[in-house]
Amino acid sequence: MATKKPAANTSEAAGTDTLDRANSNAKLEQLEDFRSDATGAALRTNQGVKIADNQNTLKAGARGPSLLEDFIMREKITHFDHERIPERIVHARGTAAHGYFQVYEAQGKKLSKAGFLQDPAKKTPVFVRFSTVQGPRGSGDTVRDVRGFAVKFYTDEGNFDLVGNNMPVFFIQDAIKFPDFVHAVKPEPHNEIPTGGSAHDTFWDFVSLVPESAHMVLWTMTDRAIPVNLRSIQGFGVHTFRMIDVEGKSRFVKFHWKPAQGVRSLLWDEAQKLAGKDTDAHRRDLWEAIESGDYPEWELGVQIVEEEDEHKFDFDLLDPTKIIPEELVPVTPLGKMVLNRNPDNFFAETEQVAFCPSHVVPGIDFSNDPLLQGRLFSYTDTQISRLGGPNFHEIPINRPVAPNHNGQRDAQHRTTIDKGRASYEPNSIDGGWPKETPAGPVDGGFESYYERVDAHKVRERSESFGDHFSQATLFFNSLSAPEQEHVIAAYSFELGKVERQWIRERQVNEILANIDLGLAQKVAKNIGVAPPSAPTVKPKKLSLEKSPALSQLNLLSGNIKGTKIAVLVADGVNGDDVKAIKSALLAEGAHVKVLGPNAAPVTAADGSALPVDGSAEGMPSVALDAVFVPGGAKSVEALSADGVAKHYLMEAYKHLKAIALAGEAKDLLKVVSLEEDEGLLTGADAGAVQKDFIAAIAKHRVWAREPKAKSVPA
Ligand code: HDE
């Protein structure tokens, strides 16, 4: 149990908002109880010695030199000096949460004998880490980048790690190219610029020389690379895997995570601003959603391809730069995942968690995708230097719930006190234990799929991996008009930052022109390159003209659950409007932030004190999804004279957000020179606009406004 905070902290509850602040502090203390370290235990050294003075080093006289003998100070500083561990070489910036996975129905006879896919009543614990790829541990959350989506299932048969991304393909086809790719995308070696992004020469040099990257680079130029938050990203296992059923039959599968919140993204201007206004935007959003009980949820599904259908597609299932269009093979839902608990300690859990694609359980197996095969080696290898040795599986967050028992011994950071004399197998000293378990349909030992391989040893790329453009073309064709516009803008922005003209030209002529000539010509114009008149590679006939499942505008949830709405107030605000809109939005599962000129409560028109959640400056429009301004003549007058409030509205308008102005707030339209449209609504009071406001928020953006919004200053 938490003991009370020291008096110094409680004395701050002595201002005008005494009651509210005291109440919310008490709530916070209760909430944080389980995270508290208020044990009542004495301060001791690591050797267990009680410490009498933690304020002063041992000195020869109060003003004299410090003494080497001070083991208390030396232990403390030595430990501190070694607090940091190497950050991940890629995916260093991340955030994570605990939760559970629950299967819908038993899969043993249909698809996989994996134990965690059998019992719909069973909740298998998971730990999920989301990440960006390029930036270091302290970099911004909203940069243009791929998002990692790594899930550790703590199953009764051992840990299963599904280490995926929020995009369904990858930049390269063979693991041997990974260090080249990463060196190219990382900040440049001479000046370590840029942090967190790919808008620089070495990245575009590499990808313009490596056409197999064309499809994935196109994904990173879409809005998928700037998600609005981590609760609304899709996840993909990327590679083809195998699943083995109880009869031993194997099928190929591709894993998909579909967010219940729908797929939503930021606009580029928002993403850039948010990176400065709130570096932790995504981390904070996930944390706050879970703390508030709004638990993010995803559905796990698989595309299933029967063994005999392996070669029926016009691409190779083993090629990680290809998707299987959902129109050809629909996603079969398997179960749902809910994230319902934040970590207690970032370092111990989020930083020290070690994922590895080779952590599989019986019923799940690998394909021969050459990128996947390389990953099976790389992840354990990297933990050996990052986590300081081969015993990282003993770190609590990595420990399986299934017991592990074998003859592996010693090495750095071993914490298990192994018993018995026989650390080898077979043995006759410890009764032969631990022994092998034969493979079986249920709870058996792991047995690799009995695949026949008969070939020459070669260093070769299969010819079936040779088409690098047709799926990129399919993807571009499948995007809606605003999505295509954003892609053109993203290539233009990124290539516009490339200093070497020949790299710009090569990307336009040899890559973009082969994806879509119109795309290439528009980008060429924006970056000062002569527009190409023809592709350099003969286009392959597309077997599918469009895949609607690829456009994120088709992937909205249709409701406003989990969105964040700003309510702008000042002294004199109509308190009834605030109350009404709050209850209407909360009833739909949205989060409401009442924002004042500063963090102090405002006085409503009826004289009552109205607490606020923060200031408009502290929670900028780029961090929220929509804006409501209640009526109240005095409040509207104050907002009309407040630069922050006016900018708030104009910025929300520019970013195509739903805006509703109640009562006198309609007067603000003139002040900021904006006109009503299908998402900028006015009405006599909150009740009159709330229905249309909610419908506009559910559409996520007012796309029809985009051309007009361009003239609003950024
Ligand atoms: Fe990774 N990747 N990767 N990767 N990857 C790492 O492992 C690697 C690839 C992915 O939150 C590293 O523990 C190679 C594809 C995620 O902790 C490292 C290749 C996909 C995460 C590594 C790939 C991913 C990583 C760095 C090509 C999507 C973060 C630290 C053969 C399917 C996991 C670490 C977390 C992390 C190697 C390609 C996803 C160095 C060699 C494809 C989500 O081992």
PDB file of N, CA, C and O and ligand atoms in Angstrom, residues 87-91 129-131 147-150 163-165 167 169-172 174-176 178-179 236-239 320 350 353-355 357 370-375 378-380 382-383 386, ligand 1:
ATOM      1  N   GLU A  87      20.991   1.029 -27.405  1.00  0.00           N
ATOM      2  CA  GLU A  87      19.616   1.012 -27.902  1.00  0.00           C
ATOM      3  C   GLU A  87      19.541   0.072 -29.106  1.00  0.00           C
ATOM      4  O   GLU A  87      20.557  -0.297 -29.701  1.00  0.00           O
ATOM      5  N   ARG A  88      18.339  -0.317 -29.464  1.00  0.00           N
ATOM      6  CA  ARG A  88      18.154  -1.195 -30.623  1.00  0.00           C
ATOM      7  C   ARG A  88      18.755  -0.542 -31.854  1.00  0.00           C
ATOM      8  O   ARG A  88      18.633   0.674 -32.022  1.00  0.00           O
ATOM      9  N   ILE A  89      19.345  -1.353 -32.709  1.00  0.00           N
ATOM     10  CA  ILE A  89      20.024  -0.805 -33.886  1.00  0.00           C
ATOM     11  C   ILE A  89      19.010  -0.227 -34.876  1.00  0.00           C
ATOM     12  O   ILE A  89      19.272   0.780 -35.524  1.00  0.00           O
ATOM     13  N   VAL A  90      17.853  -0.839 -34.958  1.00  0.00           N
ATOM     14  CA  VAL A  90      16.686  -0.246 -35.618  1.00  0.00           C
ATOM     15  C   VAL A  90      15.515  -0.403 -34.641  1.00  0.00           C
ATOM     16  O   VAL A  90      15.617  -1.158 -33.693  1.00  0.00           O
ATOM     17  N   HIS A  91      14.433   0.332 -34.848  1.00  0.00           N
ATOM     18  CA  HIS A  91      13.270   0.280 -33.961  1.00  0.00           C
ATOM     19  C   HIS A  91      13.627   0.699 -32.532  1.00  0.00           C
ATOM     20  O   HIS A  91      13.068   0.169 -31.568  1.00  0.00           O
ATOM     21  N   ARG A 129       4.968  -4.281 -28.481  1.00  0.00           N
ATOM     22  CA  ARG A 129       5.806  -3.069 -28.594  1.00  0.00           C
ATOM     23  C   ARG A 129       5.659  -2.476 -29.990  1.00  0.00           C
ATOM     24  O   ARG A 129       5.839  -3.169 -30.993  1.00  0.00           O
ATOM     25  N   PHE A 130       5.287  -1.191 -30.027  1.00  0.00           N
ATOM     26  CA  PHE A 130       5.197  -0.444 -31.277  1.00  0.00           C
ATOM     27  C   PHE A 130       6.447   0.420 -31.390  1.00  0.00           C
ATOM     28  O   PHE A 130       6.958   0.894 -30.371  1.00  0.00           O
ATOM     29  N   SER A 131       6.880   0.688 -32.615  1.00  0.00           N
ATOM     30  CA  SER A 131       8.130   1.442 -32.744  1.00  0.00           C
ATOM     31  C   SER A 131       8.203   2.162 -34.075  1.00  0.00           C
ATOM     32  O   SER A 131       7.461   1.847 -35.004  1.00  0.00           O
ATOM     33  N   ARG A 147       6.005   1.720 -38.928  1.00  0.00           N
ATOM     34  CA  ARG A 147       5.836   1.435 -37.503  1.00  0.00           C
ATOM     35  C   ARG A 147       5.999  -0.070 -37.271  1.00  0.00           C
ATOM     36  O   ARG A 147       5.362  -0.882 -37.968  1.00  0.00           O
ATOM     37  N   GLY A 148       6.841  -0.422 -36.302  1.00  0.00           N
ATOM     38  CA  GLY A 148       6.962  -1.823 -35.898  1.00  0.00           C
ATOM     39  C   GLY A 148       5.748  -2.206 -35.066  1.00  0.00           C
ATOM     40  O   GLY A 148       5.174  -1.365 -34.361  1.00  0.00           O
ATOM     41  N   PHE A 149       5.337  -3.457 -35.152  1.00  0.00           N
ATOM     42  CA  PHE A 149       4.154  -3.963 -34.443  1.00  0.00           C
ATOM     43  C   PHE A 149       4.537  -5.368 -33.979  1.00  0.00           C
ATOM     44  O   PHE A 149       4.318  -6.346 -34.686  1.00  0.00           O
ATOM     45  N   ALA A 150       5.197  -5.442 -32.812  1.00  0.00           N
ATOM     46  CA  ALA A 150       5.767  -6.713 -32.354  1.00  0.00           C
ATOM     47  C   ALA A 150       4.944  -7.249 -31.177  1.00  0.00           C
ATOM     48  O   ALA A 150       4.759  -6.554 -30.188  1.00  0.00           O
ATOM     49  N   VAL A 163       6.564 -10.658 -35.058  1.00  0.00           N
ATOM     50  CA  VAL A 163       7.322  -9.400 -35.117  1.00  0.00           C
ATOM     51  C   VAL A 163       7.063  -8.737 -36.469  1.00  0.00           C
ATOM     52  O   VAL A 163       7.811  -8.952 -37.437  1.00  0.00           O
ATOM     53  N   GLY A 164       6.007  -7.955 -36.538  1.00  0.00           N
ATOM     54  CA  GLY A 164       5.586  -7.396 -37.823  1.00  0.00           C
ATOM     55  C   GLY A 164       5.692  -5.890 -37.893  1.00  0.00           C
ATOM     56  O   GLY A 164       6.256  -5.240 -37.007  1.00  0.00           O
ATOM     57  N   ASN A 165       5.148  -5.341 -38.956  1.00  0.00           N
ATOM     58  CA  ASN A 165       5.124  -3.893 -39.201  1.00  0.00           C
ATOM     59  C   ASN A 165       3.698  -3.446 -39.523  1.00  0.00           C
ATOM     60  O   ASN A 165       2.808  -4.276 -39.711  1.00  0.00           O
ATOM     61  N   MET A 167       3.020  -2.089 -42.319  1.00  0.00           N
ATOM     62  CA  MET A 167       2.922  -2.138 -43.782  1.00  0.00           C
ATOM     63  C   MET A 167       3.165  -3.584 -44.202  1.00  0.00           C
ATOM     64  O   MET A 167       3.967  -4.278 -43.579  1.00  0.00           O
ATOM     65  N   VAL A 169       4.582  -5.133 -46.765  1.00  0.00           N
ATOM     66  CA  VAL A 169       5.729  -5.588 -47.563  1.00  0.00           C
ATOM     67  C   VAL A 169       7.003  -5.006 -46.973  1.00  0.00           C
ATOM     68  O   VAL A 169       6.958  -4.264 -45.992  1.00  0.00           O
ATOM     69  N   PHE A 170       8.155  -5.343 -47.573  1.00  0.00           N
ATOM     70  CA  PHE A 170       9.416  -4.817 -47.051  1.00  0.00           C
ATOM     71  C   PHE A 170      10.278  -4.272 -48.185  1.00  0.00           C
ATOM     72  O   PHE A 170       9.982  -4.456 -49.359  1.00  0.00           O
ATOM     73  N   PHE A 171      11.365  -3.578 -47.811  1.00  0.00           N
ATOM     74  CA  PHE A 171      12.207  -2.872 -48.782  1.00  0.00           C
ATOM     75  C   PHE A 171      13.081  -3.792 -49.618  1.00  0.00           C
ATOM     76  O   PHE A 171      13.502  -3.428 -50.709  1.00  0.00           O
ATOM     77  N   ILE A 172      13.432  -4.949 -49.078  1.00  0.00           N
ATOM     78  CA  ILE A 172      14.404  -5.822 -49.752  1.00  0.00           C
ATOM     79  C   ILE A 172      13.898  -7.261 -49.730  1.00  0.00           C
ATOM     80  O   ILE A 172      13.021  -7.606 -48.942  1.00  0.00           O
ATOM     81  N   ASP A 174      16.187 -10.040 -49.714  1.00  0.00           N
ATOM     82  CA  ASP A 174      17.153 -10.995 -49.180  1.00  0.00           C
ATOM     83  C   ASP A 174      17.850 -10.377 -47.964  1.00  0.00           C
ATOM     84  O   ASP A 174      18.276  -9.217 -48.002  1.00  0.00           O
ATOM     85  N   ALA A 175      17.966 -11.165 -46.893  1.00  0.00           N
ATOM     86  CA  ALA A 175      18.512 -10.658 -45.633  1.00  0.00           C
ATOM     87  C   ALA A 175      19.906 -10.060 -45.783  1.00  0.00           C
ATOM     88  O   ALA A 175      20.274  -9.133 -45.048  1.00  0.00           O
ATOM     89  N   ILE A 176      20.671 -10.525 -46.754  1.00  0.00           N
ATOM     90  CA  ILE A 176      22.055 -10.052 -46.870  1.00  0.00           C
ATOM     91  C   ILE A 176      22.103  -8.556 -47.212  1.00  0.00           C
ATOM     92  O   ILE A 176      23.116  -7.888 -47.020  1.00  0.00           O
ATOM     93  N   PHE A 178      20.140  -6.295 -45.722  1.00  0.00           N
ATOM     94  CA  PHE A 178      19.572  -5.498 -44.624  1.00  0.00           C
ATOM     95  C   PHE A 178      20.556  -4.460 -44.068  1.00  0.00           C
ATOM     96  O   PHE A 178      20.201  -3.289 -43.917  1.00  0.00           O
ATOM     97  N   PRO A 179      21.813  -4.849 -43.794  1.00  0.00           N
ATOM     98  CA  PRO A 179      22.750  -3.809 -43.298  1.00  0.00           C
ATOM     99  C   PRO A 179      22.916  -2.662 -44.302  1.00  0.00           C
ATOM    100  O   PRO A 179      23.027  -1.504 -43.893  1.00  0.00           O
ATOM    101  N   PHE A 236       0.968  -6.302 -39.879  1.00  0.00           N
ATOM    102  CA  PHE A 236       1.150  -7.373 -40.872  1.00  0.00           C
ATOM    103  C   PHE A 236       2.366  -8.221 -40.478  1.00  0.00           C
ATOM    104  O   PHE A 236       3.409  -7.669 -40.096  1.00  0.00           O
ATOM    105  N   GLY A 237       2.251  -9.517 -40.612  1.00  0.00           N
ATOM    106  CA  GLY A 237       3.407 -10.385 -40.380  1.00  0.00           C
ATOM    107  C   GLY A 237       4.405 -10.303 -41.532  1.00  0.00           C
ATOM    108  O   GLY A 237       5.523 -10.786 -41.427  1.00  0.00           O
ATOM    109  N   VAL A 238       4.000  -9.720 -42.639  1.00  0.00           N
ATOM    110  CA  VAL A 238       4.787  -9.506 -43.862  1.00  0.00           C
ATOM    111  C   VAL A 238       5.122 -10.817 -44.590  1.00  0.00           C
ATOM    112  O   VAL A 238       4.661 -11.049 -45.699  1.00  0.00           O
ATOM    113  N   HIS A 239       5.945 -11.659 -43.988  1.00  0.00           N
ATOM    114  CA  HIS A 239       6.356 -12.899 -44.664  1.00  0.00           C
ATOM    115  C   HIS A 239       5.204 -13.900 -44.722  1.00  0.00           C
ATOM    116  O   HIS A 239       4.268 -13.844 -43.935  1.00  0.00           O
ATOM    117  N   PRO A 320       9.007 -11.150 -50.034  1.00  0.00           N
ATOM    118  CA  PRO A 320       8.422 -10.252 -49.034  1.00  0.00           C
ATOM    119  C   PRO A 320       8.125  -8.848 -49.562  1.00  0.00           C
ATOM    120  O   PRO A 320       7.693  -7.982 -48.791  1.00  0.00           O
ATOM    121  N   THR A 350       9.600  -2.343 -21.590  1.00  0.00           N
ATOM    122  CA  THR A 350       9.615  -1.906 -22.985  1.00  0.00           C
ATOM    123  C   THR A 350      11.026  -1.945 -23.579  1.00  0.00           C
ATOM    124  O   THR A 350      11.228  -2.314 -24.731  1.00  0.00           O
ATOM    125  N   VAL A 353      12.527  -5.857 -23.477  1.00  0.00           N
ATOM    126  CA  VAL A 353      11.847  -6.955 -24.148  1.00  0.00           C
ATOM    127  C   VAL A 353      12.635  -7.326 -25.404  1.00  0.00           C
ATOM    128  O   VAL A 353      13.167  -6.466 -26.102  1.00  0.00           O
ATOM    129  N   ALA A 354      12.748  -8.626 -25.635  1.00  0.00           N
ATOM    130  CA  ALA A 354      13.542  -9.117 -26.768  1.00  0.00           C
ATOM    131  C   ALA A 354      12.656  -9.985 -27.654  1.00  0.00           C
ATOM    132  O   ALA A 354      12.275 -11.092 -27.262  1.00  0.00           O
ATOM    133  N   PHE A 355      12.314  -9.449 -28.812  1.00  0.00           N
ATOM    134  CA  PHE A 355      11.486 -10.209 -29.754  1.00  0.00           C
ATOM    135  C   PHE A 355      12.380 -10.980 -30.718  1.00  0.00           C
ATOM    136  O   PHE A 355      13.502 -10.558 -31.001  1.00  0.00           O
ATOM    137  N   PRO A 357      11.684 -13.449 -34.420  1.00  0.00           N
ATOM    138  CA  PRO A 357      10.769 -14.221 -35.272  1.00  0.00           C
ATOM    139  C   PRO A 357      10.955 -15.727 -35.147  1.00  0.00           C
ATOM    140  O   PRO A 357      10.068 -16.489 -35.503  1.00  0.00           O
ATOM    141  N   PRO A 370      13.591 -15.708 -48.037  1.00  0.00           N
ATOM    142  CA  PRO A 370      14.993 -15.486 -47.661  1.00  0.00           C
ATOM    143  C   PRO A 370      15.208 -14.305 -46.713  1.00  0.00           C
ATOM    144  O   PRO A 370      16.257 -14.204 -46.073  1.00  0.00           O
ATOM    145  N   LEU A 371      14.231 -13.437 -46.607  1.00  0.00           N
ATOM    146  CA  LEU A 371      14.337 -12.334 -45.653  1.00  0.00           C
ATOM    147  C   LEU A 371      14.005 -12.863 -44.262  1.00  0.00           C
ATOM    148  O   LEU A 371      14.706 -12.603 -43.285  1.00  0.00           O
ATOM    149  N   LEU A 372      12.940 -13.666 -44.189  1.00  0.00           N
ATOM    150  CA  LEU A 372      12.541 -14.272 -42.917  1.00  0.00           C
ATOM    151  C   LEU A 372      13.665 -15.166 -42.391  1.00  0.00           C
ATOM    152  O   LEU A 372      14.006 -15.120 -41.206  1.00  0.00           O
ATOM    153  N   GLN A 373      14.251 -15.950 -43.279  1.00  0.00           N
ATOM    154  CA  GLN A 373      15.298 -16.878 -42.838  1.00  0.00           C
ATOM    155  C   GLN A 373      16.456 -16.118 -42.186  1.00  0.00           C
ATOM    156  O   GLN A 373      17.006 -16.554 -41.182  1.00  0.00           O
ATOM    157  N   GLY A 374      16.808 -14.956 -42.712  1.00  0.00           N
ATOM    158  CA  GLY A 374      17.881 -14.148 -42.117  1.00  0.00           C
ATOM    159  C   GLY A 374      17.464 -13.582 -40.774  1.00  0.00           C
ATOM    160  O   GLY A 374      18.262 -13.512 -39.828  1.00  0.00           O
ATOM    161  N   ARG A 375      16.204 -13.213 -40.674  1.00  0.00           N
ATOM    162  CA  ARG A 375      15.722 -12.653 -39.408  1.00  0.00           C
ATOM    163  C   ARG A 375      15.773 -13.696 -38.296  1.00  0.00           C
ATOM    164  O   ARG A 375      15.951 -13.363 -37.128  1.00  0.00           O
ATOM    165  N   SER A 378      19.083 -13.137 -36.845  1.00  0.00           N
ATOM    166  CA  SER A 378      19.564 -11.811 -36.427  1.00  0.00           C
ATOM    167  C   SER A 378      19.104 -11.366 -35.041  1.00  0.00           C
ATOM    168  O   SER A 378      19.842 -10.718 -34.311  1.00  0.00           O
ATOM    169  N   TYR A 379      17.880 -11.700 -34.682  1.00  0.00           N
ATOM    170  CA  TYR A 379      17.314 -11.076 -33.476  1.00  0.00           C
ATOM    171  C   TYR A 379      17.966 -11.572 -32.186  1.00  0.00           C
ATOM    172  O   TYR A 379      18.263 -10.794 -31.295  1.00  0.00           O
ATOM    173  N   THR A 380      18.181 -12.877 -32.087  1.00  0.00           N
ATOM    174  CA  THR A 380      18.856 -13.392 -30.885  1.00  0.00           C
ATOM    175  C   THR A 380      20.275 -12.866 -30.846  1.00  0.00           C
ATOM    176  O   THR A 380      20.787 -12.480 -29.792  1.00  0.00           O
ATOM    177  N   THR A 382      21.449 -10.046 -31.952  1.00  0.00           N
ATOM    178  CA  THR A 382      21.563  -8.641 -31.530  1.00  0.00           C
ATOM    179  C   THR A 382      21.357  -8.504 -30.028  1.00  0.00           C
ATOM    180  O   THR A 382      21.949  -7.649 -29.381  1.00  0.00           O
ATOM    181  N   GLN A 383      20.526  -9.374 -29.425  1.00  0.00           N
ATOM    182  CA  GLN A 383      20.287  -9.254 -27.969  1.00  0.00           C
ATOM    183  C   GLN A 383      21.554  -9.560 -27.184  1.00  0.00           C
ATOM    184  O   GLN A 383      21.708  -9.077 -26.056  1.00  0.00           O
ATOM    185  N   ARG A 386      23.117  -6.274 -27.043  1.00  0.00           N
ATOM    186  CA  ARG A 386      22.233  -5.241 -26.480  1.00  0.00           C
ATOM    187  C   ARG A 386      21.885  -5.531 -25.017  1.00  0.00           C
ATOM    188  O   ARG A 386      21.855  -4.638 -24.181  1.00  0.00           O
TER     189      ARG A 386
HETATM  190 FE1  HDE B   1      13.691  -6.345 -37.913  1.00  0.00          FE
HETATM  191  N1  HDE B   1      15.202  -6.183 -36.543  1.00  0.00           N
HETATM  192  N2  HDE B   1      15.040  -7.060 -39.259  1.00  0.00           N
HETATM  193  N3  HDE B   1      12.250  -6.403 -39.355  1.00  0.00           N
HETATM  194  N4  HDE B   1      12.376  -5.642 -36.614  1.00  0.00           N
HETATM  195  C1  HDE B   1      15.076  -5.714 -35.288  1.00  0.00           C
HETATM  196  O1  HDE B   1      16.014  -6.723 -33.399  1.00  0.00           O
HETATM  197  C2  HDE B   1      16.277  -7.507 -38.990  1.00  0.00           C
HETATM  198  C3  HDE B   1      12.389  -6.845 -40.622  1.00  0.00           C
HETATM  199  C4  HDE B   1      11.023  -5.536 -36.779  1.00  0.00           C
HETATM  200  O2  HDE B   1      10.001  -3.839 -30.700  1.00  0.00           O
HETATM  201  C5  HDE B   1      16.315  -5.870 -34.479  1.00  0.00           C
HETATM  202  O3  HDE B   1      15.744  -6.658 -31.165  1.00  0.00           O
HETATM  203  C6  HDE B   1      16.879  -8.113 -40.146  1.00  0.00           C
HETATM  204  C7  HDE B   1      11.106  -7.055 -41.245  1.00  0.00           C
HETATM  205  C8  HDE B   1      10.411  -4.992 -35.592  1.00  0.00           C
HETATM  206  O4  HDE B   1      11.856  -4.830 -30.080  1.00  0.00           O
HETATM  207  C9  HDE B   1      17.280  -6.577 -35.446  1.00  0.00           C
HETATM  208  C10 HDE B   1      15.934  -8.004 -41.141  1.00  0.00           C
HETATM  209  C11 HDE B   1      10.184  -6.715 -40.292  1.00  0.00           C
HETATM  210  C12 HDE B   1      11.455  -4.791 -34.702  1.00  0.00           C
HETATM  211  C13 HDE B   1      16.447  -6.723 -36.684  1.00  0.00           C
HETATM  212  C14 HDE B   1      14.790  -7.350 -40.580  1.00  0.00           C
HETATM  213  C15 HDE B   1      10.917  -6.311 -39.123  1.00  0.00           C
HETATM  214  C16 HDE B   1      12.672  -5.213 -35.364  1.00  0.00           C
HETATM  215  C17 HDE B   1      16.813  -4.625 -33.826  1.00  0.00           C
HETATM  216  C18 HDE B   1      16.041  -8.460 -42.578  1.00  0.00           C
HETATM  217  C19 HDE B   1       8.667  -6.708 -40.418  1.00  0.00           C
HETATM  218  C20 HDE B   1      11.373  -4.198 -33.308  1.00  0.00           C
HETATM  219  C21 HDE B   1      16.627  -4.810 -32.342  1.00  0.00           C
HETATM  220  C22 HDE B   1      16.473  -9.795 -42.754  1.00  0.00           C
HETATM  221  C23 HDE B   1       8.110  -8.002 -40.708  1.00  0.00           C
HETATM  222  C24 HDE B   1      11.091  -5.232 -32.262  1.00  0.00           C
HETATM  223  C25 HDE B   1      16.077  -6.123 -32.201  1.00  0.00           C
HETATM  224  C26 HDE B   1      10.973  -4.586 -30.902  1.00  0.00           C
HETATM  225  C27 HDE B   1      13.941  -5.192 -34.768  1.00  0.00           C
HETATM  226  C28 HDE B   1      16.910  -7.344 -37.767  1.00  0.00           C
HETATM  227  C29 HDE B   1      13.630  -7.023 -41.338  1.00  0.00           C
HETATM  228  C30 HDE B   1      10.240  -5.870 -37.936  1.00  0.00           C
HETATM  229  C31 HDE B   1      18.599  -5.896 -35.661  1.00  0.00           C
HETATM  230  C32 HDE B   1      18.264  -8.703 -40.222  1.00  0.00           C
HETATM  231  C33 HDE B   1      10.853  -7.580 -42.666  1.00  0.00           C
HETATM  232  C34 HDE B   1       8.939  -4.694 -35.363  1.00  0.00           C
HETATM  233  O5  HDE B   1      17.668  -7.823 -34.952  1.00  0.00           O
END
